[in-house]
Structure formats: structure tokens, C-alpha cells
Amino acid sequence: RQHPTSCTEALIAYHERELLPYNVPLSVVVADLYKVMWTEELMGEGQVRDVYAADASAGREGIRRLMSQPGMSMRATGEEDWAFLIGLCDQSVQEEYERRGEAGSAFGPTHVALRAKLDAVIADFLAAQHAEMAAAAEAAEEAAEEAAEEAA
């Protein structure tokens, strides 16, 4: 069952209603994209593809809509974001984070490496989405110029 309002629509509406009148930008910092990065090739054939292909496609479209809105941007979570979030946690979590990457830490070497890898994958994915949008805009502009020349 789909939610009646997509998160994209809710974020755009919030930005337009609450932030845009004051010229305040909204940057969505992404820690995970889950199904959005799934492609039909990765899903293979069958029920999984039938169920999730539309969700993944809708998620990618939502990302492109957000990235194309004036005053809105998206980026992958970075080390400074994790440090900020950890700063909101209990002292014991902050102490464990100070030991991140050490064996025995709640944020051990494997956790640190996997988190960095996912952050990099998300950054690359968002950059690819941005590049696709720019290429499509350029192609549309060229087509419009060609049509104008033909009409003249």
C-alpha cells in the first residue's frame, strides 16, 4: 500500500511553505537510499522485480525532482554529519565513537569501512543522477534550438 503523499512532495511543500519565503535552502543529507538504487538488472526476473521496480523508479524520480528544485539539494552523508549526529547521542555512544575503527569498539573497523563505502556509493549515485539530469537538460536545449532554427 502506497502512502498518500510521497516524501518528495512533502519535502518540496515544506520548503516552499516554510523556507523559501525566507530564502533558506534545504539540503537533504542521505544516509541510505535502499530501493532507489535497485535497477531492474539487479532485481532479475520474477516477483521481486514485479513488486519493487516501480518503487525504485519512483524513488529515482523523486530524487531528480528534489535535485531540480530551486533552493533544494541532496548529498551523501559525510564524516562531519556523523560527528554531528553522534554529538546528539548519550556520552557512552560519543565515547565509543571516539574509538571508532578500533577493534572492540561499537564502531569497529568493519563498521567504519562499510559505512564509508556506503557513503561513497550514495555520493556516486547522486552525482550520476545529477549528470543524467544535466545531460537531459542540455539535449532538450539543443533540440529546442534546432526546432527554432528549422522554424525560422
Short mmCIF file of C-alpha atoms in Angstrom, two decimals:
data_model
loop_
_atom_site.label_atom_id
_atom_site.label_comp_id
_atom_site.label_asym_id
_atom_site.label_seq_id
_atom_site.Cartn_x
_atom_site.Cartn_y
_atom_site.Cartn_z
CA ARG A 1 0.00 0.00 0.00
CA GLN A 2 1.42 3.35 -1.01
CA HIS A 3 1.45 6.32 1.31
CA PRO A 4 -0.87 9.07 0.01
CA THR A 5 1.91 11.69 -0.01
CA SER A 6 5.40 10.91 -1.22
CA CYS A 7 8.32 12.13 0.85
CA THR A 8 9.39 14.16 -2.18
CA GLU A 9 6.09 16.02 -2.30
CA ALA A 10 6.18 16.59 1.46
CA LEU A 11 9.74 17.97 1.37
CA ILE A 12 9.03 20.25 -1.59
CA ALA A 13 5.85 21.54 0.06
CA TYR A 14 7.70 22.14 3.34
CA HIS A 15 10.49 24.00 1.57
CA GLU A 16 8.05 26.16 -0.40
CA ARG A 17 5.86 26.88 2.62
CA GLU A 18 8.41 27.32 5.42
CA LEU A 19 11.84 28.05 3.99
CA LEU A 20 11.59 29.58 0.53
CA PRO A 21 9.78 32.73 1.72
CA TYR A 22 12.87 33.45 3.83
CA ASN A 23 15.30 32.41 1.07
CA VAL A 24 16.55 29.48 3.17
CA PRO A 25 17.90 26.50 1.20
CA LEU A 26 17.13 22.89 2.13
CA SER A 27 19.84 20.28 1.81
CA VAL A 28 18.75 16.66 2.20
CA VAL A 29 21.63 14.63 3.61
CA VAL A 30 21.18 11.00 2.64
CA ALA A 31 22.39 8.10 4.81
CA ASP A 32 20.73 5.34 2.77
CA LEU A 33 18.73 5.09 -0.43
CA TYR A 34 17.68 1.44 -0.09
CA LYS A 35 15.42 0.51 -3.04
CA VAL A 36 16.15 3.67 -5.02
CA MET A 37 19.50 2.29 -6.19
CA TRP A 38 17.98 -1.03 -7.27
CA THR A 39 17.88 -1.49 -11.01
CA GLU A 40 15.80 -3.96 -12.96
CA GLU A 41 19.01 -5.77 -13.90
CA LEU A 42 19.90 -6.22 -10.22
CA MET A 43 16.40 -7.41 -9.38
CA GLY A 44 16.35 -10.06 -12.09
CA GLU A 45 13.08 -11.59 -13.22
CA GLY A 46 10.06 -12.53 -11.17
CA GLN A 47 8.18 -11.36 -8.14
CA VAL A 48 10.90 -9.16 -6.65
CA ARG A 49 11.16 -7.21 -9.89
CA ASP A 50 7.39 -7.03 -10.27
CA VAL A 51 6.96 -5.68 -6.74
CA TYR A 52 9.91 -3.30 -6.41
CA ALA A 53 10.77 -1.98 -9.88
CA ALA A 54 8.08 0.71 -9.74
CA ASP A 55 9.11 1.75 -6.21
CA ALA A 56 12.76 2.06 -7.25
CA SER A 57 11.84 4.06 -10.33
CA ALA A 58 9.55 6.35 -8.33
CA GLY A 59 12.32 6.90 -5.80
CA ARG A 60 14.80 7.90 -8.51
CA GLU A 61 12.23 10.27 -9.99
CA GLY A 62 11.71 11.78 -6.53
CA ILE A 63 15.43 12.36 -6.18
CA ARG A 64 15.57 14.07 -9.56
CA ARG A 65 12.59 16.26 -8.60
CA LEU A 66 14.25 17.30 -5.35
CA MET A 67 17.58 17.99 -7.03
CA SER A 68 15.90 20.15 -9.68
CA GLN A 69 14.03 22.37 -7.21
CA PRO A 70 15.49 25.86 -6.73
CA GLY A 71 16.96 26.11 -3.25
CA MET A 72 17.00 22.35 -2.66
CA SER A 73 19.90 19.92 -2.87
CA MET A 74 20.86 16.39 -1.90
CA ARG A 75 24.18 14.92 -0.85
CA ALA A 76 25.55 11.82 0.78
CA THR A 77 26.27 11.75 4.47
CA GLY A 78 29.87 12.60 5.30
CA GLU A 79 32.13 12.29 8.30
CA GLU A 80 31.12 15.74 9.60
CA ASP A 81 27.45 14.68 9.53
CA TRP A 82 28.15 11.51 11.50
CA ALA A 83 30.15 13.54 14.04
CA PHE A 84 27.22 15.94 14.41
CA LEU A 85 24.74 13.09 14.90
CA ILE A 86 26.99 11.33 17.41
CA GLY A 87 27.22 14.62 19.30
CA LEU A 88 23.47 14.33 19.92
CA CYS A 89 23.86 10.87 21.48
CA ASP A 90 24.49 9.77 25.05
CA GLN A 91 28.00 10.17 26.44
CA SER A 92 28.66 6.43 26.19
CA VAL A 93 27.94 6.48 22.44
CA GLN A 94 30.18 9.51 21.99
CA GLU A 95 32.99 7.71 23.82
CA GLU A 96 32.60 4.65 21.59
CA TYR A 97 32.66 6.89 18.53
CA GLU A 98 35.93 8.43 19.70
CA ARG A 99 37.34 4.89 19.48
CA ARG A 100 35.85 4.24 16.03
CA GLY A 101 37.88 1.97 13.85
CA GLU A 102 39.45 0.21 16.83
CA ALA A 103 38.87 -3.48 17.47
CA GLY A 104 36.34 -3.86 20.28
CA SER A 105 34.66 -0.52 19.63
CA ALA A 106 30.95 -0.45 18.86
CA PHE A 107 32.16 1.32 15.71
CA GLY A 108 34.79 -1.27 14.82
CA PRO A 109 36.94 -1.45 11.70
CA THR A 110 34.32 -3.35 9.70
CA HIS A 111 31.55 -0.91 10.61
CA VAL A 112 33.70 2.10 9.75
CA ALA A 113 34.77 0.61 6.42
CA LEU A 114 31.24 -0.40 5.41
CA ARG A 115 29.80 2.98 6.38
CA ALA A 116 32.46 4.81 4.36
CA LYS A 117 31.80 2.52 1.42
CA LEU A 118 28.04 3.13 1.52
CA ASP A 119 28.54 6.90 1.85
CA ALA A 120 30.80 6.79 -1.24
CA VAL A 121 28.30 4.67 -3.21
CA ILE A 122 25.50 7.12 -2.37
CA ALA A 123 27.67 10.11 -3.34
CA ASP A 124 28.47 8.45 -6.68
CA PHE A 125 24.81 7.56 -7.25
CA LEU A 126 23.66 11.14 -6.58
CA ALA A 127 26.42 12.50 -8.82
CA ALA A 128 25.26 10.16 -11.61
CA GLN A 129 21.68 11.33 -11.17
CA HIS A 130 22.83 14.95 -11.38
CA ALA A 131 24.89 14.20 -14.51
CA GLU A 132 21.91 12.46 -16.16
CA MET A 133 19.72 15.47 -15.38
CA ALA A 134 22.30 17.88 -16.82
CA ALA A 135 22.68 15.78 -19.98
CA ALA A 136 18.91 15.62 -20.44
CA ALA A 137 18.58 19.39 -19.96
CA GLU A 138 21.36 20.00 -22.47
CA ALA A 139 19.76 17.66 -25.02
CA ALA A 140 16.39 19.38 -24.57
CA GLU A 141 18.02 22.80 -25.04
CA GLU A 142 19.77 21.63 -28.23
CA ALA A 143 16.53 20.17 -29.56
CA ALA A 144 14.72 23.45 -28.86
CA GLU A 145 17.44 25.41 -30.67
CA GLU A 146 17.24 23.09 -33.66
CA ALA A 147 13.46 23.41 -33.78
CA ALA A 148 13.76 27.21 -33.61
CA GLU A 149 16.27 27.21 -36.46
CA GLU A 150 14.04 24.99 -38.58
CA ALA A 151 11.04 27.20 -37.90
CA ALA A 152 12.97 30.33 -38.93
#
